[in-house]
mmCIF file of C-alpha atoms in Angstrom:
data_model
loop_
_atom_site.group_PDB
_atom_site.id
_atom_site.type_symbol
_atom_site.label_atom_id
_atom_site.label_comp_id
_atom_site.label_asym_id
_atom_site.label_seq_id
_atom_site.Cartn_x
_atom_site.Cartn_y
_atom_site.Cartn_z
ATOM 1 C CA UNK A 1 49.420 106.353 33.310
ATOM 2 C CA UNK A 2 46.426 104.230 32.555
ATOM 3 C CA UNK A 3 47.120 101.637 35.253
ATOM 4 C CA UNK A 4 44.128 99.912 36.810
ATOM 5 C CA UNK A 5 44.049 99.357 40.553
ATOM 6 C CA UNK A 6 43.834 95.715 41.538
ATOM 7 C CA UNK A 7 45.749 95.547 44.801
ATOM 8 C CA UNK A 8 44.761 98.777 46.524
ATOM 9 C CA UNK A 9 41.495 97.178 47.623
ATOM 10 C CA UNK A 10 43.451 94.745 49.777
ATOM 11 C CA UNK A 11 44.167 97.434 52.351
ATOM 12 C CA UNK A 12 40.618 98.796 52.470
ATOM 13 C CA UNK A 13 37.269 97.306 53.478
ATOM 14 C CA UNK A 14 35.097 95.820 50.714
ATOM 15 C CA UNK A 15 31.768 97.247 49.560
ATOM 16 C CA UNK A 16 32.897 100.855 49.897
ATOM 17 C CA UNK A 17 30.978 103.796 48.620
ATOM 18 C CA UNK A 18 30.404 104.148 44.897
ATOM 19 C CA UNK A 19 32.311 106.397 42.603
ATOM 20 C CA UNK A 20 31.558 109.636 40.852
ATOM 21 C CA UNK A 21 31.885 109.780 37.068
ATOM 22 C CA UNK A 22 33.548 113.190 36.995
ATOM 23 C CA UNK A 23 37.292 113.084 36.377
ATOM 24 C CA UNK A 24 37.986 116.555 37.734
ATOM 25 C CA UNK A 25 40.602 116.486 40.499
ATOM 26 C CA UNK A 26 39.454 119.728 42.077
ATOM 27 C CA UNK A 27 36.886 119.791 44.870
ATOM 28 C CA UNK A 28 33.385 120.844 43.909
ATOM 29 C CA UNK A 29 29.951 120.306 45.380
ATOM 30 C CA UNK A 30 29.742 116.607 46.114
ATOM 31 C CA UNK A 31 27.400 114.110 47.640
ATOM 32 C CA UNK A 32 26.710 113.613 51.324
ATOM 33 C CA UNK A 33 29.073 111.799 53.605
ATOM 34 C CA UNK A 34 27.131 108.705 54.488
ATOM 35 C CA UNK A 35 28.161 105.714 56.655
ATOM 36 C CA UNK A 36 28.922 102.571 54.756
ATOM 37 C CA UNK A 37 28.654 100.236 57.719
ATOM 38 C CA UNK A 38 26.445 100.757 60.771
ATOM 39 C CA UNK A 39 29.141 99.465 63.112
ATOM 40 C CA UNK A 40 31.962 101.579 61.632
ATOM 41 C CA UNK A 41 34.330 102.862 64.221
ATOM 42 C CA UNK A 42 36.442 105.980 64.000
ATOM 43 C CA UNK A 43 38.313 107.834 66.640
ATOM 44 C CA UNK A 44 40.107 111.157 66.724
ATOM 45 C CA UNK A 45 43.582 111.522 68.217
ATOM 46 C CA UNK A 46 43.748 110.827 71.930
ATOM 47 C CA UNK A 47 41.848 113.302 74.055
ATOM 48 C CA UNK A 48 43.988 116.082 75.457
ATOM 49 C CA UNK A 49 43.011 119.460 76.845
ATOM 50 C CA UNK A 50 42.527 121.952 74.021
ATOM 51 C CA UNK A 51 42.168 125.708 74.093
ATOM 52 C CA UNK A 52 39.363 127.725 72.578
ATOM 53 C CA UNK A 53 41.469 128.576 69.529
ATOM 54 C CA UNK A 54 41.863 124.879 68.735
ATOM 55 C CA UNK A 55 38.143 124.242 69.205
ATOM 56 C CA UNK A 56 37.256 127.158 66.937
ATOM 57 C CA UNK A 57 39.772 125.933 64.365
ATOM 58 C CA UNK A 58 38.260 122.450 64.318
ATOM 59 C CA UNK A 59 34.754 123.910 64.024
ATOM 60 C CA UNK A 60 35.835 126.014 61.052
ATOM 61 C CA UNK A 61 37.231 122.932 59.305
ATOM 62 C CA UNK A 62 34.007 121.051 60.004
ATOM 63 C CA UNK A 63 32.037 123.861 58.385
ATOM 64 C CA UNK A 64 34.261 123.869 55.298
ATOM 65 C CA UNK A 65 33.992 120.101 54.923
ATOM 66 C CA UNK A 66 30.244 120.274 55.488
ATOM 67 C CA UNK A 67 29.859 122.931 52.793
ATOM 68 C CA UNK A 68 31.271 120.520 50.216
ATOM 69 C CA UNK A 69 29.885 117.188 51.442
ATOM 70 C CA UNK A 70 26.444 118.454 52.411
ATOM 71 C CA UNK A 71 26.209 116.991 55.903
ATOM 72 C CA UNK A 72 27.885 116.472 59.260
ATOM 73 C CA UNK A 73 28.647 113.067 60.721
ATOM 74 C CA UNK A 74 30.892 111.729 63.440
ATOM 75 C CA UNK A 75 33.417 110.576 60.853
ATOM 76 C CA UNK A 76 33.513 114.051 59.299
ATOM 77 C CA UNK A 77 34.166 115.608 62.713
ATOM 78 C CA UNK A 78 36.946 113.094 63.322
ATOM 79 C CA UNK A 79 38.530 113.930 59.977
ATOM 80 C CA UNK A 80 38.432 117.652 60.800
ATOM 81 C CA UNK A 81 39.985 116.981 64.211
ATOM 82 C CA UNK A 82 42.820 114.942 62.700
ATOM 83 C CA UNK A 83 43.557 117.627 60.113
ATOM 84 C CA UNK A 84 43.598 120.333 62.796
ATOM 85 C CA UNK A 85 45.986 118.412 65.056
ATOM 86 C CA UNK A 86 48.383 117.646 62.204
ATOM 87 C CA UNK A 87 48.388 121.215 60.877
ATOM 88 C CA UNK A 88 49.007 122.665 64.335
ATOM 89 C CA UNK A 89 51.930 120.260 64.761
ATOM 90 C CA UNK A 90 53.459 121.307 61.438
ATOM 91 C CA UNK A 91 53.111 125.012 62.203
ATOM 92 C CA UNK A 92 54.691 124.514 65.606
ATOM 93 C CA UNK A 93 57.714 122.793 64.018
ATOM 94 C CA UNK A 94 58.241 125.358 61.249
ATOM 95 C CA UNK A 95 60.595 128.181 62.249
ATOM 96 C CA UNK A 96 59.514 130.216 59.236
ATOM 97 C CA UNK A 97 55.860 130.033 60.192
ATOM 98 C CA UNK A 98 56.532 130.786 63.851
ATOM 99 C CA UNK A 99 58.608 133.833 62.932
ATOM 100 C CA UNK A 100 56.116 135.114 60.375
ATOM 101 C CA UNK A 101 53.626 136.340 62.968
ATOM 102 C CA UNK A 102 50.879 134.738 60.853
ATOM 103 C CA UNK A 103 50.581 131.317 62.434
ATOM 104 C CA UNK A 104 46.776 131.199 62.212
ATOM 105 C CA UNK A 105 46.868 132.213 58.565
ATOM 106 C CA UNK A 106 49.322 129.410 57.819
ATOM 107 C CA UNK A 107 47.219 126.931 59.774
ATOM 108 C CA UNK A 108 44.222 127.797 57.611
ATOM 109 C CA UNK A 109 46.267 127.595 54.414
ATOM 110 C CA UNK A 110 47.717 124.192 55.267
ATOM 111 C CA UNK A 111 44.378 122.865 56.509
ATOM 112 C CA UNK A 112 42.542 123.992 53.383
ATOM 113 C CA UNK A 113 45.245 122.412 51.267
ATOM 114 C CA UNK A 114 44.565 119.082 53.013
ATOM 115 C CA UNK A 115 40.811 119.560 52.803
ATOM 116 C CA UNK A 116 41.056 120.124 49.051
ATOM 117 C CA UNK A 117 43.057 116.917 48.642
ATOM 118 C CA UNK A 118 40.542 115.023 50.743
ATOM 119 C CA UNK A 119 37.535 116.458 48.899
ATOM 120 C CA UNK A 120 39.099 115.660 45.533
ATOM 121 C CA UNK A 121 39.098 111.952 46.460
ATOM 122 C CA UNK A 122 35.673 112.332 48.101
ATOM 123 C CA UNK A 123 34.282 113.599 44.819
ATOM 124 C CA UNK A 124 35.867 110.780 42.836
ATOM 125 C CA UNK A 125 34.363 108.199 45.158
ATOM 126 C CA UNK A 126 35.849 104.947 46.402
ATOM 127 C CA UNK A 127 36.381 103.065 43.155
ATOM 128 C CA UNK A 128 37.521 105.885 40.885
ATOM 129 C CA UNK A 129 39.596 107.404 43.680
ATOM 130 C CA UNK A 130 41.495 104.140 44.122
ATOM 131 C CA UNK A 131 42.187 103.895 40.396
ATOM 132 C CA UNK A 132 43.437 107.498 40.270
ATOM 133 C CA UNK A 133 45.677 107.000 43.303
ATOM 134 C CA UNK A 134 47.002 103.674 42.055
ATOM 135 C CA UNK A 135 47.792 105.207 38.675
ATOM 136 C CA UNK A 136 49.589 108.151 40.272
ATOM 137 C CA UNK A 137 51.734 105.987 42.546
ATOM 138 C CA UNK A 138 52.504 103.669 39.637
ATOM 139 C CA UNK A 139 53.876 106.617 37.669
ATOM 140 C CA UNK A 140 56.032 107.666 40.632
ATOM 141 C CA UNK A 141 57.760 104.281 40.943
ATOM 142 C CA UNK A 142 57.721 103.229 37.287
ATOM 143 C CA UNK A 143 61.365 104.006 36.593
ATOM 144 C CA UNK A 144 62.637 102.682 39.934
ATOM 145 C CA UNK A 145 60.745 99.400 40.210
ATOM 146 C CA UNK A 146 63.073 97.285 38.044
ATOM 147 C CA UNK A 147 66.578 96.197 39.114
ATOM 148 C CA UNK A 148 69.407 98.456 37.974
ATOM 149 C CA UNK A 149 70.873 97.935 34.489
ATOM 150 C CA UNK A 150 67.895 95.924 33.303
ATOM 151 C CA UNK A 151 65.872 96.705 30.207
ATOM 152 C CA UNK A 152 62.312 95.898 31.159
ATOM 153 C CA UNK A 153 59.258 96.908 29.146
ATOM 154 C CA UNK A 154 55.998 98.354 30.355
ATOM 155 C CA UNK A 155 54.238 95.025 30.960
ATOM 156 C CA UNK A 156 57.088 93.644 33.058
ATOM 157 C CA UNK A 157 57.254 96.804 35.146
ATOM 158 C CA UNK A 158 53.479 96.798 35.550
ATOM 159 C CA UNK A 159 53.597 93.333 37.133
ATOM 160 C CA UNK A 160 56.322 94.392 39.560
ATOM 161 C CA UNK A 161 54.420 97.576 40.419
ATOM 162 C CA UNK A 162 51.327 95.573 41.357
ATOM 163 C CA UNK A 163 53.334 93.366 43.723
ATOM 164 C CA UNK A 164 55.152 96.324 45.254
ATOM 165 C CA UNK A 165 52.077 98.494 45.839
ATOM 166 C CA UNK A 166 50.196 95.669 47.553
ATOM 167 C CA UNK A 167 52.762 95.758 50.362
ATOM 168 C CA UNK A 168 53.076 99.533 50.291
ATOM 169 C CA UNK A 169 49.332 100.014 50.932
ATOM 170 C CA UNK A 170 49.604 97.806 54.021
ATOM 171 C CA UNK A 171 52.499 99.939 55.280
ATOM 172 C CA UNK A 172 50.498 103.132 54.702
ATOM 173 C CA UNK A 173 47.498 101.879 56.660
ATOM 174 C CA UNK A 174 49.733 101.038 59.624
ATOM 175 C CA UNK A 175 51.345 104.489 59.420
ATOM 176 C CA UNK A 176 47.931 106.160 59.262
ATOM 177 C CA UNK A 177 46.814 104.364 62.416
ATOM 178 C CA UNK A 178 50.056 105.156 64.215
ATOM 179 C CA UNK A 179 50.279 108.838 63.313
ATOM 180 C CA UNK A 180 46.644 109.501 64.166
ATOM 181 C CA UNK A 181 46.732 107.383 67.325
ATOM 182 C CA UNK A 182 44.011 105.040 66.084
ATOM 183 C CA UNK A 183 43.451 101.467 67.155
ATOM 184 C CA UNK A 184 45.149 98.596 65.352
ATOM 185 C CA UNK A 185 41.724 97.483 64.103
ATOM 186 C CA UNK A 186 40.790 100.835 62.557
ATOM 187 C CA UNK A 187 39.882 100.855 58.868
ATOM 188 C CA UNK A 188 38.277 103.721 56.923
ATOM 189 C CA UNK A 189 34.668 102.874 56.155
ATOM 190 C CA UNK A 190 32.697 106.005 55.331
ATOM 191 C CA UNK A 191 33.209 107.955 52.153
ATOM 192 C CA UNK A 192 34.908 110.872 53.929
ATOM 193 C CA UNK A 193 37.201 108.509 55.847
ATOM 194 C CA UNK A 194 38.205 106.743 52.636
ATOM 195 C CA UNK A 195 38.903 110.101 51.003
ATOM 196 C CA UNK A 196 41.027 111.157 53.985
ATOM 197 C CA UNK A 197 42.962 107.884 53.838
ATOM 198 C CA UNK A 198 43.619 108.115 50.093
ATOM 199 C CA UNK A 199 44.830 111.713 50.475
ATOM 200 C CA UNK A 200 47.111 110.549 53.307
ATOM 201 C CA UNK A 201 48.444 107.735 51.113
ATOM 202 C CA UNK A 202 49.412 110.219 48.397
ATOM 203 C CA UNK A 203 51.065 112.567 50.906
ATOM 204 C CA UNK A 204 52.840 109.699 52.695
ATOM 205 C CA UNK A 205 54.279 108.418 49.424
ATOM 206 C CA UNK A 206 55.707 111.865 48.665
ATOM 207 C CA UNK A 207 57.391 112.455 52.008
ATOM 208 C CA UNK A 208 61.028 113.202 51.536
ATOM 209 C CA UNK A 209 63.581 111.179 53.488
ATOM 210 C CA UNK A 210 66.974 112.689 54.289
ATOM 211 C CA UNK A 211 69.901 110.666 52.934
ATOM 212 C CA UNK A 212 73.678 110.970 53.394
ATOM 213 C CA UNK A 213 75.360 113.740 51.442
ATOM 214 C CA UNK A 214 72.590 116.329 51.917
ATOM 215 C CA UNK A 215 70.348 114.426 49.533
ATOM 216 C CA UNK A 216 66.755 113.367 49.958
ATOM 217 C CA UNK A 217 64.289 111.143 48.148
ATOM 218 C CA UNK A 218 60.581 110.447 48.165
ATOM 219 C CA UNK A 219 59.623 107.637 50.489
ATOM 220 C CA UNK A 220 57.760 105.576 47.885
ATOM 221 C CA UNK A 221 60.766 105.786 45.547
ATOM 222 C CA UNK A 222 63.075 104.499 48.291
ATOM 223 C CA UNK A 223 60.665 101.656 48.955
ATOM 224 C CA UNK A 224 60.513 100.818 45.238
ATOM 225 C CA UNK A 225 64.306 100.848 44.957
ATOM 226 C CA UNK A 226 64.586 98.524 47.946
ATOM 227 C CA UNK A 227 61.980 96.249 46.382
ATOM 228 C CA UNK A 228 63.846 96.261 43.064
ATOM 229 C CA UNK A 229 67.109 95.316 44.753
ATOM 230 C CA UNK A 230 65.349 92.653 46.825
ATOM 231 C CA UNK A 231 66.533 94.382 49.976
ATOM 232 C CA UNK A 232 64.573 94.797 53.223
ATOM 233 C CA UNK A 233 63.066 98.141 54.133
ATOM 234 C CA UNK A 234 65.681 100.687 55.122
ATOM 235 C CA UNK A 235 66.019 100.160 58.866
ATOM 236 C CA UNK A 236 68.243 103.232 59.183
ATOM 237 C CA UNK A 237 65.431 105.556 58.123
ATOM 238 C CA UNK A 238 63.509 107.045 61.026
ATOM 239 C CA UNK A 239 59.982 107.265 59.662
ATOM 240 C CA UNK A 240 58.775 109.494 62.469
ATOM 241 C CA UNK A 241 61.326 112.101 61.411
ATOM 242 C CA UNK A 242 60.282 111.954 57.764
ATOM 243 C CA UNK A 243 59.879 115.415 56.374
ATOM 244 C CA UNK A 244 56.490 116.260 54.952
ATOM 245 C CA UNK A 245 56.695 117.679 51.504
ATOM 246 C CA UNK A 246 54.646 117.763 48.358
ATOM 247 C CA UNK A 247 55.691 117.414 44.819
ATOM 248 C CA UNK A 248 59.379 118.073 44.290
ATOM 249 C CA UNK A 249 60.194 116.269 41.083
ATOM 250 C CA UNK A 250 62.352 116.618 37.939
ATOM 251 C CA UNK A 251 60.794 118.911 35.348
ATOM 252 C CA UNK A 252 61.699 119.801 31.766
ATOM 253 C CA UNK A 253 65.386 118.835 31.457
ATOM 254 C CA UNK A 254 65.277 119.179 27.687
ATOM 255 C CA UNK A 255 64.387 122.868 27.694
ATOM 256 C CA UNK A 256 66.905 125.708 27.749
ATOM 257 C CA UNK A 257 64.229 128.337 28.383
ATOM 258 C CA UNK A 258 65.150 130.607 31.349
ATOM 259 C CA UNK A 259 61.591 130.340 32.652
ATOM 260 C CA UNK A 260 61.380 126.557 32.496
ATOM 261 C CA UNK A 261 64.927 126.159 33.853
ATOM 262 C CA UNK A 262 64.176 128.204 36.968
ATOM 263 C CA UNK A 263 60.858 126.464 37.554
ATOM 264 C CA UNK A 264 62.631 123.104 37.206
ATOM 265 C CA UNK A 265 65.379 124.092 39.643
ATOM 266 C CA UNK A 266 62.834 125.106 42.250
ATOM 267 C CA UNK A 267 60.850 121.880 41.790
ATOM 268 C CA UNK A 268 63.881 119.773 42.671
ATOM 269 C CA UNK A 269 65.259 122.076 45.365
ATOM 270 C CA UNK A 270 65.565 120.462 48.789
ATOM 271 C CA UNK A 271 63.157 121.861 51.354
ATOM 272 C CA UNK A 272 62.382 121.122 54.971
ATOM 273 C CA UNK A 273 59.651 123.723 55.430
ATOM 274 C CA UNK A 274 56.030 122.695 54.799
ATOM 275 C CA UNK A 275 55.126 126.201 53.614
ATOM 276 C CA UNK A 276 57.265 125.599 50.503
ATOM 277 C CA UNK A 277 55.341 122.392 49.889
ATOM 278 C CA UNK A 278 52.029 124.252 49.802
ATOM 279 C CA UNK A 279 53.265 126.734 47.197
ATOM 280 C CA UNK A 280 54.766 123.942 45.091
ATOM 281 C CA UNK A 281 51.559 121.915 45.158
ATOM 282 C CA UNK A 282 49.532 125.003 44.311
ATOM 283 C CA UNK A 283 51.767 125.880 41.357
ATOM 284 C CA UNK A 284 51.554 122.405 39.861
ATOM 285 C CA UNK A 285 47.791 122.146 40.464
ATOM 286 C CA UNK A 286 47.163 125.519 38.826
ATOM 287 C CA UNK A 287 49.477 124.678 35.928
ATOM 288 C CA UNK A 288 47.528 121.471 35.327
ATOM 289 C CA UNK A 289 44.248 123.403 35.543
ATOM 290 C CA UNK A 290 45.593 126.008 33.123
ATOM 291 C CA UNK A 291 46.738 123.365 30.625
ATOM 292 C CA UNK A 292 43.336 121.670 30.789
ATOM 293 C CA UNK A 293 41.556 125.004 30.253
ATOM 294 C CA UNK A 294 43.668 125.450 27.100
ATOM 295 C CA UNK A 295 42.612 122.028 25.832
ATOM 296 C CA UNK A 296 46.121 120.640 26.348
ATOM 297 C CA UNK A 297 45.333 117.288 27.968
ATOM 298 C CA UNK A 298 48.332 115.705 26.213
ATOM 299 C CA UNK A 299 50.581 118.293 27.871
ATOM 300 C CA UNK A 300 49.124 117.305 31.247
ATOM 301 C CA UNK A 301 49.918 113.635 30.594
ATOM 302 C CA UNK A 302 53.418 114.558 29.471
ATOM 303 C CA UNK A 303 53.972 116.727 32.566
ATOM 304 C CA UNK A 304 52.885 113.952 34.935
ATOM 305 C CA UNK A 305 55.263 111.452 33.353
ATOM 306 C CA UNK A 306 58.184 113.871 33.022
ATOM 307 C CA UNK A 307 57.857 114.954 36.640
ATOM 308 C CA UNK A 308 58.260 111.291 37.587
ATOM 309 C CA UNK A 309 61.671 111.330 35.853
ATOM 310 C CA UNK A 310 60.715 108.957 33.041
ATOM 311 C CA UNK A 311 63.135 108.907 30.122
ATOM 312 C CA UNK A 312 62.105 109.924 26.609
ATOM 313 C CA UNK A 313 61.744 106.311 25.347
ATOM 314 C CA UNK A 314 59.636 105.416 28.395
ATOM 315 C CA UNK A 315 57.343 108.401 27.782
ATOM 316 C CA UNK A 316 57.069 107.412 24.127
ATOM 317 C CA UNK A 317 56.046 103.887 25.162
ATOM 318 C CA UNK A 318 53.455 104.970 27.731
ATOM 319 C CA UNK A 319 51.886 107.704 25.559
ATOM 320 C CA UNK A 320 52.408 105.730 22.337
ATOM 321 C CA UNK A 321 54.259 108.595 20.647
ATOM 322 C CA UNK A 322 56.806 108.639 17.880
ATOM 323 C CA UNK A 323 59.982 110.667 18.596
ATOM 324 C CA UNK A 324 58.706 113.351 16.233
ATOM 325 C CA UNK A 325 55.337 113.521 18.002
ATOM 326 C CA UNK A 326 57.091 113.779 21.368
ATOM 327 C CA UNK A 327 59.306 116.643 20.139
ATOM 328 C CA UNK A 328 56.220 118.519 18.986
ATOM 329 C CA UNK A 329 54.520 117.865 22.326
ATOM 330 C CA UNK A 330 57.593 119.165 24.177
ATOM 331 C CA UNK A 331 57.491 122.416 22.241
ATOM 332 C CA UNK A 332 53.790 122.889 22.965
ATOM 333 C CA UNK A 333 54.394 122.196 26.633
ATOM 334 C CA UNK A 334 57.304 124.650 26.766
ATOM 335 C CA UNK A 335 55.174 127.368 25.161
ATOM 336 C CA UNK A 336 52.331 126.950 27.658
ATOM 337 C CA UNK A 337 54.637 126.769 30.702
ATOM 338 C CA UNK A 338 56.261 130.041 29.665
ATOM 339 C CA UNK A 339 52.881 131.671 29.096
ATOM 340 C CA UNK A 340 51.663 130.470 32.489
ATOM 341 C CA UNK A 341 54.795 131.629 34.325
ATOM 342 C CA UNK A 342 55.151 135.003 32.626
ATOM 343 C CA UNK A 343 51.589 136.204 32.358
ATOM 344 C CA UNK A 344 48.811 133.937 33.615
ATOM 345 C CA UNK A 345 50.049 133.493 37.207
ATOM 346 C CA UNK A 346 53.297 135.456 37.313
ATOM 347 C CA UNK A 347 52.820 136.653 40.908
ATOM 348 C CA UNK A 348 52.325 133.136 42.292
ATOM 349 C CA UNK A 349 55.240 131.729 40.289
ATOM 350 C CA UNK A 350 57.588 134.513 41.359
ATOM 351 C CA UNK A 351 56.556 134.142 45.001
ATOM 352 C CA UNK A 352 57.317 130.424 44.776
ATOM 353 C CA UNK A 353 60.713 131.097 43.202
ATOM 354 C CA UNK A 354 61.552 133.666 45.871
ATOM 355 C CA UNK A 355 61.626 136.259 43.093
ATOM 356 C CA UNK A 356 58.648 138.544 43.643
ATOM 357 C CA UNK A 357 58.826 142.319 43.511
ATOM 358 C CA UNK A 358 59.562 142.644 47.221
ATOM 359 C CA UNK A 359 62.688 140.552 46.596
ATOM 360 C CA UNK A 360 63.991 142.482 43.569
ATOM 361 C CA UNK A 361 62.598 139.770 41.280
ATOM 362 C CA UNK A 362 65.091 137.344 42.800
ATOM 363 C CA UNK A 363 68.262 139.391 42.189
ATOM 364 C CA UNK A 364 70.944 140.550 44.593
ATOM 365 C CA UNK A 365 70.874 144.305 45.170
ATOM 366 C CA UNK A 366 73.926 144.948 42.990
ATOM 367 C CA UNK A 367 72.476 142.916 40.105
ATOM 368 C CA UNK A 368 69.070 144.529 40.619
ATOM 369 C CA UNK A 369 70.513 148.047 40.378
ATOM 370 C CA UNK A 370 72.363 147.097 37.210
ATOM 371 C CA UNK A 371 69.194 145.567 35.752
ATOM 372 C CA UNK A 372 67.093 148.659 36.497
ATOM 373 C CA UNK A 373 69.723 150.837 34.807
ATOM 374 C CA UNK A 374 69.244 148.860 31.583
ATOM 375 C CA UNK A 375 65.513 149.644 31.475
ATOM 376 C CA UNK A 376 64.011 152.506 29.517
ATOM 377 C CA UNK A 377 62.431 155.410 31.443
ATOM 378 C CA UNK A 378 58.956 154.050 30.622
ATOM 379 C CA UNK A 379 59.907 150.591 31.881
ATOM 380 C CA UNK A 380 61.344 152.055 35.079
ATOM 381 C CA UNK A 381 58.129 154.026 35.594
ATOM 382 C CA UNK A 382 56.068 150.862 35.084
ATOM 383 C CA UNK A 383 58.286 148.990 37.537
ATOM 384 C CA UNK A 384 57.846 151.659 40.228
ATOM 385 C CA UNK A 385 54.069 151.595 39.801
ATOM 386 C CA UNK A 386 54.050 147.804 40.090
ATOM 387 C CA UNK A 387 56.180 147.996 43.236
ATOM 388 C CA UNK A 388 53.558 150.332 44.704
ATOM 389 C CA UNK A 389 50.915 147.660 43.885
ATOM 390 C CA UNK A 390 49.081 150.096 41.622
ATOM 391 C CA UNK A 391 46.146 148.459 39.781
ATOM 392 C CA UNK A 392 46.658 147.957 36.045
ATOM 393 C CA UNK A 393 43.775 150.276 35.208
ATOM 394 C CA UNK A 394 45.400 153.118 37.160
ATOM 395 C CA UNK A 395 48.769 152.331 35.559
ATOM 396 C CA UNK A 396 47.154 152.550 32.124
ATOM 397 C CA UNK A 397 45.794 156.001 32.935
ATOM 398 C CA UNK A 398 49.177 157.164 34.227
ATOM 399 C CA UNK A 399 51.106 155.825 31.237
ATOM 400 C CA UNK A 400 48.344 156.860 28.803
ATOM 401 C CA UNK A 401 47.860 153.420 27.314
ATOM 402 C CA UNK A 402 45.395 150.526 27.496
ATOM 403 C CA UNK A 403 45.403 147.857 30.210
ATOM 404 C CA UNK A 404 46.252 145.314 27.513
ATOM 405 C CA UNK A 405 49.347 147.329 26.632
ATOM 406 C CA UNK A 406 50.263 147.503 30.335
ATOM 407 C CA UNK A 407 50.060 143.719 30.486
ATOM 408 C CA UNK A 408 52.239 143.256 27.396
ATOM 409 C CA UNK A 409 54.852 145.714 28.657
ATOM 410 C CA UNK A 410 54.963 144.011 32.046
ATOM 411 C CA UNK A 411 55.367 140.560 30.501
ATOM 412 C CA UNK A 412 58.261 141.908 28.427
ATOM 413 C CA UNK A 413 59.863 143.399 31.549
ATOM 414 C CA UNK A 414 59.508 140.091 33.398
ATOM 415 C CA UNK A 415 61.125 138.318 30.460
ATOM 416 C CA UNK A 416 64.104 140.669 30.710
ATOM 417 C CA UNK A 417 64.279 139.937 34.442
ATOM 418 C CA UNK A 418 64.302 136.159 33.802
ATOM 419 C CA UNK A 419 67.264 136.599 31.454
ATOM 420 C CA UNK A 420 69.137 138.935 33.817
ATOM 421 C CA UNK A 421 68.622 136.543 36.732
ATOM 422 C CA UNK A 422 69.944 133.612 34.696
ATOM 423 C CA UNK A 423 72.975 135.581 33.529
ATOM 424 C CA UNK A 424 73.763 136.554 37.126
ATOM 425 C CA UNK A 425 73.696 132.871 38.159
ATOM 426 C CA UNK A 426 75.916 131.700 35.297
#
């Protein structure tokens, strides 16, 4: 959504660092972290005894931040310390991570995920970063900002969104201070601190709050609904117990494709484990990157709006599409999602869906045995080689074909597995 940020500045200091002109959301080499005010204050979480592993972890994060920002400052060290403390807390709370025997590996994965988010805003700079964040949050609350059973157009919703987000940014700043044990006077002032704060704002907005009936909802959506109903903030919600999660939104409801259906179901599945959040964020980020590499910027815009649960008429209004143009865009999007899921990044997608080869492509043992029996001898041979993690080049030599033919045969086999898995669920 092309929504300009006017109120986000209210929660941040004026005269912040300038912006970069590059629109890319992925971290690349960026400019140095430089103080914006000589008297800027920043403090890490309260000093407690730490072991050598924690110290080494923080130092590693400092090095990774330094590699992208080009310098080390006190504010950068504080950012690294805050990331380390938060990641260690998450890993300690996650039963899955604790039982995996790979706690350090998960700490690094989660920390790098946060660093990438932070560096993405660092690269955008203060002004452009605020506009991007404001636009993203506006899309998240667009459908929920108006009172129920009202027919309000884009301009009316835009005005309500501006009023709502002004208060929401104030809430986020207070939460940032509280969760990082910072003083009540703390405000982000350096470029790296502003980037950290904007990344926190995005994550905070997406936290999922448990509701009665085994349901949950994103925090910013709950806030927008309360605003729309002119009700006070939900006092029954314990914010300290809010579950951290990334994107978990509605996807392509129009499509009957087995691939898109299963991806959609996983996107909206309830989760309380942060490791699922990392995979979900990575899938969506790589899908966006893939669509952009294919020159499908319109598909990216459509995905962003559809994931925010906007209706077809609302998408038409925002993107200025006719119903016929939207139908064509839907078909293009469906084609590229299937290509991405079946061939471009099939391993990552199947891992996310809990359907990789080690898990019988997501089938129960009885269904898996029946599925394998339907395969030809050549397909069964290919499947066994894939289960042994044999490189495609070696598979091609064994099956006496080209690597391109191996790829095509494997994509076809995965397609059969998608269909078998859907039939087993129905």
